[in-house]
mmCIF file of C-alpha atoms and ligand atoms in Angstrom:
data_model
loop_
_atom_site.group_PDB
_atom_site.id
_atom_site.type_symbol
_atom_site.label_atom_id
_atom_site.label_comp_id
_atom_site.label_asym_id
_atom_site.label_seq_id
_atom_site.Cartn_x
_atom_site.Cartn_y
_atom_site.Cartn_z
ATOM 1 C CA UNK X 1 -22.606 -13.219 16.552
ATOM 2 C CA UNK X 2 -19.705 -10.839 17.925
ATOM 3 C CA UNK X 3 -17.800 -8.967 15.145
ATOM 4 C CA UNK X 4 -14.623 -10.969 13.999
ATOM 5 C CA UNK X 5 -11.445 -9.713 14.395
ATOM 6 C CA UNK X 6 -9.359 -9.262 10.881
ATOM 7 C CA UNK X 7 -6.033 -10.013 10.854
ATOM 8 C CA UNK X 8 -6.064 -10.632 6.829
ATOM 9 C CA UNK X 9 -3.853 -7.873 4.607
ATOM 10 C CA UNK X 10 -6.980 -6.206 4.012
ATOM 11 C CA UNK X 11 -9.799 -4.728 4.965
ATOM 12 C CA UNK X 12 -8.097 -4.690 8.116
ATOM 13 C CA UNK X 13 -9.552 -3.283 11.999
ATOM 14 C CA UNK X 14 -11.177 0.028 12.051
ATOM 15 C CA UNK X 15 -11.196 1.827 15.812
ATOM 16 C CA UNK X 16 -14.670 2.489 16.657
ATOM 17 C CA UNK X 17 -14.388 6.273 16.245
ATOM 18 C CA UNK X 18 -13.503 6.038 12.852
ATOM 19 C CA UNK X 19 -16.360 3.837 12.371
ATOM 20 C CA UNK X 20 -18.531 6.651 14.200
ATOM 21 C CA UNK X 21 -17.056 9.796 11.937
ATOM 22 C CA UNK X 22 -18.445 8.313 8.653
ATOM 23 C CA UNK X 23 -22.142 8.419 10.772
ATOM 24 C CA UNK X 24 -21.772 12.418 10.591
ATOM 25 C CA UNK X 25 -24.647 14.166 8.973
ATOM 26 C CA UNK X 26 -23.782 14.792 5.224
ATOM 27 C CA UNK X 27 -23.012 18.060 3.886
ATOM 28 C CA UNK X 28 -23.009 19.582 0.336
ATOM 29 C CA UNK X 29 -19.337 18.878 -1.032
ATOM 30 C CA UNK X 30 -19.526 22.570 -2.483
ATOM 31 C CA UNK X 31 -19.904 24.112 1.139
ATOM 32 C CA UNK X 32 -18.080 25.909 3.129
ATOM 33 C CA UNK X 33 -18.185 23.379 5.621
ATOM 34 C CA UNK X 34 -16.722 20.558 3.191
ATOM 35 C CA UNK X 35 -14.195 22.629 2.019
ATOM 36 C CA UNK X 36 -12.602 23.310 5.913
ATOM 37 C CA UNK X 37 -12.779 19.531 6.271
ATOM 38 C CA UNK X 38 -11.363 19.146 2.945
ATOM 39 C CA UNK X 39 -8.242 21.479 3.300
ATOM 40 C CA UNK X 40 -7.088 20.489 6.611
ATOM 41 C CA UNK X 41 -6.403 17.058 5.685
ATOM 42 C CA UNK X 42 -3.357 17.745 3.152
ATOM 43 C CA UNK X 43 -1.144 18.777 6.064
ATOM 44 C CA UNK X 44 -1.418 16.040 8.373
ATOM 45 C CA UNK X 45 -1.398 13.566 5.229
ATOM 46 C CA UNK X 46 1.762 14.813 4.279
ATOM 47 C CA UNK X 47 3.119 14.303 7.268
ATOM 48 C CA UNK X 48 2.081 10.779 7.639
ATOM 49 C CA UNK X 49 3.483 10.206 3.880
ATOM 50 C CA UNK X 50 6.573 12.239 4.491
ATOM 51 C CA UNK X 51 6.556 14.387 1.797
ATOM 52 C CA UNK X 52 6.711 18.405 1.681
ATOM 53 C CA UNK X 53 5.383 17.928 -2.011
ATOM 54 C CA UNK X 54 1.794 17.463 -2.941
ATOM 55 C CA UNK X 55 -0.969 15.137 -1.766
ATOM 56 C CA UNK X 56 -4.130 13.848 -3.545
ATOM 57 C CA UNK X 57 -6.833 11.733 -1.887
ATOM 58 C CA UNK X 58 -9.612 9.807 -4.637
ATOM 59 C CA UNK X 59 -12.458 8.226 -4.078
ATOM 60 C CA UNK X 60 -11.590 4.739 -5.484
ATOM 61 C CA UNK X 61 -9.391 1.601 -4.565
ATOM 62 C CA UNK X 62 -5.460 1.789 -4.630
ATOM 63 C CA UNK X 63 -5.981 0.323 -7.982
ATOM 64 C CA UNK X 64 -7.197 3.367 -8.982
ATOM 65 C CA UNK X 65 -3.809 5.152 -8.517
ATOM 66 C CA UNK X 66 -1.859 2.337 -10.512
ATOM 67 C CA UNK X 67 -4.327 3.627 -13.463
ATOM 68 C CA UNK X 68 -3.280 7.043 -12.418
ATOM 69 C CA UNK X 69 0.347 6.375 -12.208
ATOM 70 C CA UNK X 70 1.121 5.419 -15.467
ATOM 71 C CA UNK X 71 -1.384 7.649 -17.009
ATOM 72 C CA UNK X 72 0.450 10.780 -15.778
ATOM 73 C CA UNK X 73 3.837 9.504 -16.254
ATOM 74 C CA UNK X 74 4.692 7.748 -19.222
ATOM 75 C CA UNK X 75 4.491 9.649 -22.602
ATOM 76 C CA UNK X 76 3.367 7.921 -25.990
ATOM 77 C CA UNK X 77 6.504 6.276 -27.373
ATOM 78 C CA UNK X 78 8.182 5.558 -24.551
ATOM 79 C CA UNK X 79 7.966 2.575 -22.060
ATOM 80 C CA UNK X 80 6.888 1.843 -18.422
ATOM 81 C CA UNK X 81 9.426 -0.396 -16.573
ATOM 82 C CA UNK X 82 7.034 -2.964 -15.053
ATOM 83 C CA UNK X 83 8.934 -5.047 -11.968
ATOM 84 C CA UNK X 84 6.556 -7.848 -11.243
ATOM 85 C CA UNK X 85 7.430 -9.981 -7.811
ATOM 86 C CA UNK X 86 4.097 -11.080 -7.233
ATOM 87 C CA UNK X 87 0.123 -10.554 -7.676
ATOM 88 C CA UNK X 88 0.145 -6.923 -7.312
ATOM 89 C CA UNK X 89 3.161 -5.948 -9.406
ATOM 90 C CA UNK X 90 1.466 -8.398 -11.881
ATOM 91 C CA UNK X 91 -1.410 -6.299 -11.747
ATOM 92 C CA UNK X 92 0.402 -2.851 -12.367
ATOM 93 C CA UNK X 93 1.829 -4.526 -15.358
ATOM 94 C CA UNK X 94 -1.720 -5.645 -17.095
ATOM 95 C CA UNK X 95 -3.051 -2.109 -15.834
ATOM 96 C CA UNK X 96 0.168 -0.155 -17.689
ATOM 97 C CA UNK X 97 -0.833 -2.451 -20.955
ATOM 98 C CA UNK X 98 -4.626 -1.676 -20.253
ATOM 99 C CA UNK X 99 -4.169 1.792 -20.469
ATOM 100 C CA UNK X 100 -2.149 1.235 -23.908
ATOM 101 C CA UNK X 101 1.574 1.967 -22.459
ATOM 102 C CA UNK X 102 4.160 0.078 -23.878
ATOM 103 C CA UNK X 103 5.410 -2.177 -20.687
ATOM 104 C CA UNK X 104 8.528 -4.301 -20.761
ATOM 105 C CA UNK X 105 8.034 -6.416 -17.498
ATOM 106 C CA UNK X 106 10.000 -8.336 -15.799
ATOM 107 C CA UNK X 107 9.657 -11.200 -13.725
ATOM 108 C CA UNK X 108 11.689 -11.788 -10.156
ATOM 109 C CA UNK X 109 10.772 -15.163 -8.777
ATOM 110 C CA UNK X 110 8.310 -14.634 -5.809
ATOM 111 C CA UNK X 111 9.649 -14.835 -2.321
ATOM 112 C CA UNK X 112 12.575 -12.533 -3.721
ATOM 113 C CA UNK X 113 12.587 -8.767 -3.525
ATOM 114 C CA UNK X 114 13.044 -6.334 -6.113
ATOM 115 C CA UNK X 115 16.576 -5.461 -6.157
ATOM 116 C CA UNK X 116 18.509 -2.521 -8.099
ATOM 117 C CA UNK X 117 20.555 -4.588 -10.216
ATOM 118 C CA UNK X 118 17.117 -6.324 -11.804
ATOM 119 C CA UNK X 119 16.497 -2.487 -12.431
ATOM 120 C CA UNK X 120 19.719 -0.949 -13.602
ATOM 121 C CA UNK X 121 19.759 -4.597 -16.033
ATOM 122 C CA UNK X 122 16.605 -3.065 -17.917
ATOM 123 C CA UNK X 123 17.000 0.441 -17.578
ATOM 124 C CA UNK X 124 20.269 0.504 -19.117
ATOM 125 C CA UNK X 125 18.623 -0.272 -22.550
ATOM 126 C CA UNK X 126 17.095 3.563 -22.364
ATOM 127 C CA UNK X 127 13.781 4.333 -23.647
ATOM 128 C CA UNK X 128 12.109 4.601 -19.929
ATOM 129 C CA UNK X 129 9.909 7.009 -18.805
ATOM 130 C CA UNK X 130 9.069 5.478 -15.685
ATOM 131 C CA UNK X 131 9.154 2.269 -13.342
ATOM 132 C CA UNK X 132 6.425 0.853 -11.441
ATOM 133 C CA UNK X 133 7.556 -0.894 -8.557
ATOM 134 C CA UNK X 134 5.625 -2.559 -5.604
ATOM 135 C CA UNK X 135 7.086 -1.948 -2.037
ATOM 136 C CA UNK X 136 5.459 -4.528 -0.279
ATOM 137 C CA UNK X 137 3.932 -7.148 -1.899
ATOM 138 C CA UNK X 138 1.379 -8.617 0.088
ATOM 139 C CA UNK X 139 0.811 -11.630 -1.936
ATOM 140 C CA UNK X 140 4.317 -13.114 -0.846
ATOM 141 C CA UNK X 141 4.694 -11.078 2.555
ATOM 142 C CA UNK X 142 8.167 -9.145 0.988
ATOM 143 C CA UNK X 143 9.405 -6.227 1.491
ATOM 144 C CA UNK X 144 11.849 -4.578 -1.115
ATOM 145 C CA UNK X 145 14.287 -1.941 -0.386
ATOM 146 C CA UNK X 146 12.661 0.622 -2.464
ATOM 147 C CA UNK X 147 15.657 3.388 -0.839
ATOM 148 C CA UNK X 148 18.130 1.424 -2.791
ATOM 149 C CA UNK X 149 16.174 0.787 -6.117
ATOM 150 C CA UNK X 150 15.786 4.820 -5.835
ATOM 151 C CA UNK X 151 19.217 5.992 -5.175
ATOM 152 C CA UNK X 152 20.391 3.726 -8.166
ATOM 153 C CA UNK X 153 17.524 5.140 -10.776
ATOM 154 C CA UNK X 154 17.964 8.882 -9.405
ATOM 155 C CA UNK X 155 21.856 8.621 -10.243
ATOM 156 C CA UNK X 156 21.876 7.132 -13.100
ATOM 157 C CA UNK X 157 18.309 7.467 -14.658
ATOM 158 C CA UNK X 158 17.158 10.800 -13.320
ATOM 159 C CA UNK X 159 14.805 11.450 -16.225
ATOM 160 C CA UNK X 160 12.719 8.005 -15.111
ATOM 161 C CA UNK X 161 10.091 8.659 -12.875
ATOM 162 C CA UNK X 162 10.083 6.005 -9.747
ATOM 163 C CA UNK X 163 6.435 5.237 -9.388
ATOM 164 C CA UNK X 164 5.628 2.795 -5.794
ATOM 165 C CA UNK X 165 2.704 0.952 -4.943
ATOM 166 C CA UNK X 166 2.967 0.982 -0.891
ATOM 167 C CA UNK X 167 -0.472 0.013 -0.561
ATOM 168 C CA UNK X 168 0.286 -2.532 2.244
ATOM 169 C CA UNK X 169 2.775 -0.741 4.175
ATOM 170 C CA UNK X 170 2.741 3.487 3.713
ATOM 171 C CA UNK X 171 1.908 4.386 7.487
ATOM 172 C CA UNK X 172 2.914 1.121 8.905
ATOM 173 C CA UNK X 173 6.741 1.543 7.656
ATOM 174 C CA UNK X 174 9.162 4.391 7.648
ATOM 175 C CA UNK X 175 8.916 5.386 3.158
ATOM 176 C CA UNK X 176 10.820 8.865 3.048
ATOM 177 C CA UNK X 177 9.305 9.508 -0.134
ATOM 178 C CA UNK X 178 11.066 13.010 -0.373
ATOM 179 C CA UNK X 179 14.497 11.925 1.303
ATOM 180 C CA UNK X 180 14.645 9.107 -1.151
ATOM 181 C CA UNK X 181 13.463 11.132 -4.383
ATOM 182 C CA UNK X 182 10.185 8.837 -5.007
ATOM 183 C CA UNK X 183 7.748 10.496 -8.032
ATOM 184 C CA UNK X 184 4.840 8.811 -6.738
ATOM 185 C CA UNK X 185 3.620 6.637 -3.846
ATOM 186 C CA UNK X 186 0.332 5.227 -3.774
ATOM 187 C CA UNK X 187 -2.156 3.695 -1.193
ATOM 188 C CA UNK X 188 -5.364 2.747 0.011
ATOM 189 C CA UNK X 189 -7.344 3.028 2.734
ATOM 190 C CA UNK X 190 -8.222 0.087 3.426
ATOM 191 C CA UNK X 191 -4.981 -1.840 4.663
ATOM 192 C CA UNK X 192 -2.395 -0.154 7.284
ATOM 193 C CA UNK X 193 -3.888 3.273 7.484
ATOM 194 C CA UNK X 194 -6.585 1.159 8.914
ATOM 195 C CA UNK X 195 -9.927 3.101 7.441
ATOM 196 C CA UNK X 196 -12.759 1.658 5.574
ATOM 197 C CA UNK X 197 -12.211 0.476 1.683
ATOM 198 C CA UNK X 198 -13.155 3.713 -0.665
ATOM 199 C CA UNK X 199 -10.304 6.159 -0.467
ATOM 200 C CA UNK X 200 -6.753 5.908 -2.222
ATOM 201 C CA UNK X 201 -3.758 8.799 -1.066
ATOM 202 C CA UNK X 202 -1.212 9.165 -3.068
ATOM 203 C CA UNK X 203 2.011 11.109 -2.739
ATOM 204 C CA UNK X 204 3.368 12.892 -5.902
ATOM 205 C CA UNK X 205 6.732 14.772 -6.684
ATOM 206 C CA UNK X 206 6.948 18.439 -8.754
ATOM 207 C CA UNK X 207 8.771 16.430 -11.271
ATOM 208 C CA UNK X 208 5.778 13.627 -11.602
ATOM 209 C CA UNK X 209 3.625 16.901 -12.106
ATOM 210 C CA UNK X 210 5.882 18.578 -14.827
ATOM 211 C CA UNK X 211 5.766 15.176 -16.661
ATOM 212 C CA UNK X 212 1.843 14.717 -16.603
ATOM 213 C CA UNK X 213 1.785 18.007 -18.728
ATOM 214 C CA UNK X 214 3.880 16.234 -21.302
ATOM 215 C CA UNK X 215 1.550 13.353 -21.052
ATOM 216 C CA UNK X 216 -1.875 13.720 -23.560
ATOM 217 C CA UNK X 217 -4.749 11.554 -23.043
ATOM 218 C CA UNK X 218 -4.177 10.950 -19.055
ATOM 219 C CA UNK X 219 -7.890 10.396 -18.636
ATOM 220 C CA UNK X 220 -10.294 12.658 -16.673
ATOM 221 C CA UNK X 221 -11.192 11.017 -13.314
ATOM 222 C CA UNK X 222 -7.350 10.406 -12.543
ATOM 223 C CA UNK X 223 -5.716 13.523 -14.272
ATOM 224 C CA UNK X 224 -3.411 14.708 -12.023
ATOM 225 C CA UNK X 225 -3.247 18.080 -13.129
ATOM 226 C CA UNK X 226 -7.383 18.364 -13.146
ATOM 227 C CA UNK X 227 -7.129 17.543 -9.411
ATOM 228 C CA UNK X 228 -4.119 19.825 -9.049
ATOM 229 C CA UNK X 229 -6.206 22.807 -10.798
ATOM 230 C CA UNK X 230 -9.133 22.175 -8.601
ATOM 231 C CA UNK X 231 -7.139 22.270 -5.325
ATOM 232 C CA UNK X 232 -5.010 25.487 -5.650
ATOM 233 C CA UNK X 233 -8.014 27.165 -7.133
ATOM 234 C CA UNK X 234 -9.647 26.186 -3.380
ATOM 235 C CA UNK X 235 -12.371 24.364 -5.508
ATOM 236 C CA UNK X 236 -11.661 20.626 -3.804
ATOM 237 C CA UNK X 237 -12.432 17.972 -6.336
ATOM 238 C CA UNK X 238 -13.584 17.938 -9.761
ATOM 239 C CA UNK X 239 -15.831 15.222 -8.686
ATOM 240 C CA UNK X 240 -18.093 14.353 -5.819
ATOM 241 C CA UNK X 241 -15.452 13.541 -2.774
ATOM 242 C CA UNK X 242 -16.538 10.437 -0.693
ATOM 243 C CA UNK X 243 -17.438 12.715 2.617
ATOM 244 C CA UNK X 244 -18.328 10.146 4.761
ATOM 245 C CA UNK X 245 -14.909 8.448 4.544
ATOM 246 C CA UNK X 246 -13.072 11.527 4.024
ATOM 247 C CA UNK X 247 -14.842 12.167 7.891
ATOM 248 C CA UNK X 248 -13.371 9.061 8.635
ATOM 249 C CA UNK X 249 -10.308 9.720 7.477
ATOM 250 C CA UNK X 250 -10.256 13.185 9.592
ATOM 251 C CA UNK X 251 -10.414 11.167 12.400
ATOM 252 C CA UNK X 252 -7.792 8.716 11.606
ATOM 253 C CA UNK X 253 -4.772 11.214 10.693
ATOM 254 C CA UNK X 254 -5.120 12.474 14.200
ATOM 255 C CA UNK X 255 -5.136 9.260 15.981
ATOM 256 C CA UNK X 256 -2.289 7.984 13.825
ATOM 257 C CA UNK X 257 -0.223 11.576 14.584
ATOM 258 C CA UNK X 258 -1.454 10.999 18.021
ATOM 259 C CA UNK X 259 0.285 7.540 18.430
ATOM 260 C CA UNK X 260 3.181 9.429 16.361
ATOM 261 C CA UNK X 261 4.865 7.574 13.291
ATOM 262 C CA UNK X 262 7.914 6.403 15.595
ATOM 263 C CA UNK X 263 5.833 4.576 17.767
ATOM 264 C CA UNK X 264 3.263 3.424 14.612
ATOM 265 C CA UNK X 265 6.229 2.009 12.739
ATOM 266 C CA UNK X 266 7.949 0.262 16.398
ATOM 267 C CA UNK X 267 4.502 -1.607 16.961
ATOM 268 C CA UNK X 268 4.344 -3.268 13.417
ATOM 269 C CA UNK X 269 7.898 -4.186 13.760
ATOM 270 C CA UNK X 270 7.040 -5.586 17.106
ATOM 271 C CA UNK X 271 4.113 -7.276 16.219
ATOM 272 C CA UNK X 272 6.346 -8.762 13.227
ATOM 273 C CA UNK X 273 8.941 -9.840 15.240
ATOM 274 C CA UNK X 274 6.229 -11.905 17.662
ATOM 275 C CA UNK X 275 4.507 -13.651 14.291
ATOM 276 C CA UNK X 276 7.832 -14.721 13.729
ATOM 277 C CA UNK X 277 8.710 -16.147 16.452
ATOM 278 C CA UNK X 278 5.225 -17.969 16.620
ATOM 279 C CA UNK X 279 6.130 -19.521 12.970
ATOM 280 C CA UNK X 280 9.749 -20.675 14.305
ATOM 281 C CA UNK X 281 8.763 -21.530 17.702
ATOM 282 C CA UNK X 282 6.029 -24.041 15.383
ATOM 283 C CA UNK X 283 8.205 -25.269 12.561
ATOM 284 C CA UNK X 284 7.125 -23.205 9.859
ATOM 285 C CA UNK X 285 9.338 -21.402 7.797
ATOM 286 C CA UNK X 286 9.018 -17.457 6.200
ATOM 287 C CA UNK X 287 8.324 -17.526 2.552
ATOM 288 C CA UNK X 288 10.314 -14.486 1.855
ATOM 289 C CA UNK X 289 13.915 -14.025 1.453
ATOM 290 C CA UNK X 290 15.745 -13.363 4.674
ATOM 291 C CA UNK X 291 16.038 -9.826 5.184
ATOM 292 C CA UNK X 292 13.028 -9.155 3.202
ATOM 293 C CA UNK X 293 10.077 -10.081 5.164
ATOM 294 C CA UNK X 294 7.303 -7.472 5.512
ATOM 295 C CA UNK X 295 6.832 -5.600 8.331
ATOM 296 C CA UNK X 296 3.019 -5.352 8.205
ATOM 297 C CA UNK X 297 2.386 -9.023 6.679
ATOM 298 C CA UNK X 298 3.412 -12.371 7.276
ATOM 299 C CA UNK X 299 3.723 -14.888 4.103
ATOM 300 C CA UNK X 300 4.274 -18.128 6.091
ATOM 301 C CA UNK X 301 5.334 -21.265 4.404
ATOM 302 C CA UNK X 302 2.899 -24.819 5.239
ATOM 303 C CA UNK X 303 6.381 -26.545 5.710
ATOM 304 C CA UNK X 304 4.066 -28.648 8.551
ATOM 305 C CA UNK X 305 1.841 -29.633 6.215
ATOM 306 C CA UNK X 306 -1.227 -28.657 7.907
ATOM 307 C CA UNK X 307 -4.862 -28.273 6.587
ATOM 308 C CA UNK X 308 -4.807 -24.321 5.839
ATOM 309 C CA UNK X 309 -8.474 -24.512 5.064
ATOM 310 C CA UNK X 310 -9.306 -26.308 8.320
ATOM 311 C CA UNK X 311 -6.785 -24.027 10.580
ATOM 312 C CA UNK X 312 -8.370 -20.824 9.171
ATOM 313 C CA UNK X 313 -11.949 -22.593 9.873
ATOM 314 C CA UNK X 314 -10.718 -23.239 13.272
ATOM 315 C CA UNK X 315 -9.772 -19.662 14.042
ATOM 316 C CA UNK X 316 -12.756 -18.141 12.288
ATOM 317 C CA UNK X 317 -15.172 -20.220 14.612
ATOM 318 C CA UNK X 318 -13.175 -18.193 17.289
ATOM 319 C CA UNK X 319 -13.571 -14.712 15.855
ATOM 320 C CA UNK X 320 -10.223 -14.550 13.962
ATOM 321 C CA UNK X 321 -9.884 -14.212 9.998
ATOM 322 C CA UNK X 322 -6.163 -15.249 8.844
ATOM 323 C CA UNK X 323 -5.396 -15.453 5.430
ATOM 324 C CA UNK X 324 -4.871 -18.116 3.025
ATOM 325 C CA UNK X 325 -1.954 -17.975 0.485
ATOM 326 C CA UNK X 326 -2.821 -15.453 -2.340
ATOM 327 C CA UNK X 327 -3.314 -17.113 -6.014
ATOM 328 C CA UNK X 328 -0.898 -19.370 -7.034
ATOM 329 C CA UNK X 329 0.217 -19.827 -3.358
ATOM 330 C CA UNK X 330 -3.023 -20.685 -1.907
ATOM 331 C CA UNK X 331 -2.623 -23.775 0.987
ATOM 332 C CA UNK X 332 1.488 -23.698 -0.155
ATOM 333 C CA UNK X 333 1.381 -20.357 2.432
ATOM 334 C CA UNK X 334 -1.033 -18.680 4.482
ATOM 335 C CA UNK X 335 -0.958 -14.750 5.883
ATOM 336 C CA UNK X 336 -0.995 -13.216 9.173
ATOM 337 C CA UNK X 337 -1.368 -9.566 8.757
ATOM 338 C CA UNK X 338 -0.085 -7.496 11.373
ATOM 339 C CA UNK X 339 -1.052 -4.138 10.324
ATOM 340 C CA UNK X 340 -3.045 -0.701 11.191
ATOM 341 C CA UNK X 341 -4.834 -1.105 14.997
ATOM 342 C CA UNK X 342 -3.125 -4.694 15.449
ATOM 343 C CA UNK X 343 -0.476 -4.949 18.168
ATOM 344 C CA UNK X 344 1.509 -7.525 19.775
ATOM 345 C CA UNK X 345 -1.445 -8.196 22.633
ATOM 346 C CA UNK X 346 -3.991 -8.939 19.755
ATOM 347 C CA UNK X 347 -1.055 -11.038 17.767
ATOM 348 C CA UNK X 348 -0.411 -13.147 21.388
ATOM 349 C CA UNK X 349 -4.630 -13.568 21.561
ATOM 350 C CA UNK X 350 -4.147 -15.206 17.619
ATOM 351 C CA UNK X 351 -1.654 -17.546 18.385
ATOM 352 C CA UNK X 352 -3.293 -19.008 21.708
ATOM 353 C CA UNK X 353 -6.252 -19.844 19.318
ATOM 354 C CA UNK X 354 -3.799 -21.390 16.508
ATOM 355 C CA UNK X 355 -1.833 -22.999 19.018
ATOM 356 C CA UNK X 356 -5.054 -24.697 20.440
ATOM 357 C CA UNK X 357 -5.566 -25.692 16.221
ATOM 358 C CA UNK X 358 -2.209 -27.264 15.882
ATOM 359 C CA UNK X 359 -1.753 -28.993 19.333
ATOM 360 C CA UNK X 360 -4.993 -30.557 18.676
HETATM 361 C C1 PLP A 401 -4.493 -4.488 -1.726
HETATM 362 C C2 PLP A 401 -3.127 -4.134 -2.676
HETATM 363 C C3 PLP A 401 -3.527 -3.972 -3.826
HETATM 364 C C4 PLP A 401 -4.946 -3.397 -4.726
HETATM 365 O O1 PLP A 401 -5.607 -2.319 -4.091
HETATM 366 P P1 PLP A 401 -7.076 -1.924 -3.938
HETATM 367 O O2 PLP A 401 -7.414 -1.270 -2.796
HETATM 368 O O3 PLP A 401 -7.760 -3.390 -3.247
HETATM 369 O O4 PLP A 401 -7.149 -1.558 -4.947
HETATM 370 C C5 PLP A 401 -2.200 -3.344 -4.661
HETATM 371 N N1 PLP A 401 -1.351 -3.642 -4.019
HETATM 372 C C6 PLP A 401 -0.647 -3.973 -2.951
HETATM 373 C C7 PLP A 401 0.581 -3.996 -2.872
HETATM 374 C C8 PLP A 401 -2.321 -4.609 -1.776
HETATM 375 O O5 PLP A 401 -1.784 -4.904 -1.341
#
């Protein structure tokens, strides 16, 4: 059986050279050789995440960094404002509560973005240390204007840290971390970064590190100050790093920078435009509020009443995997990812197959 092509929002296609990098022989993680690899990564990762501040890499999926974010940002007696516009915002709110943080949960209807006004209405009550916001809600295909939210928070609430989940958008969409004044942006390896699952990356501000020093019980594995201490002392990481995945990251960062960030973002945008055009031509509507469509995954409303599981099975038999709707949106929507390695030619190949199904 030839491998199937993944048009799902994670894990995504991984380039052969990146898969191959994982077969490099093992080295000791306290060796010179490993340190050389490890310290070559932050300068390149900072370029991709658009920050001159701090970056961290953990052997975890992105959800681990949702924990890191709230554990390091919210002091006892203070609150987190958790904006929930889909399944991953919901998870972050649950993660906040599970870590003992006082949480105010704000529900936004699925399909809508998180708007500055929604945030302002709640932050005005005071007592908040941080806001959690999902940039690209993979469950609804909605991309919020985090820049606009950040502008408001930086102006009116300078002490509130802005924590952003960019798991399914970082590297596929321009998110200027420093320019927007964000405090932590987290992402996973297996989405737009087009790596195997198992690593997570964070950009972190100086302000966030200062805050962490005021928070007791940050845990150990995801303690930012412990990671920072090892990093600056030249001691790499406190616990064993995922060496094979870091080898893959080494190759993928070079590939991303060789393509060029502008080109990479434009490629995602072109694939999105093709996907929108295909959906509209075939009588489907898009699920997100107009103007807030994700550039990495399109969530399509099943306005034609097609048998979504049958369509998914049809594509699968022809070597292509698309995504069903997430959770409560199952069969009512379906999702086509256009992130990571995928480009316009891949999308056209997929649409040829889906057209065959729809024309039957
Ligand atoms: C996939 C996803 C997550 C969860 O990431 P894991 O790497 O599976 O832990 C969180 N947020 C968003 C927006 C996602 O798309």
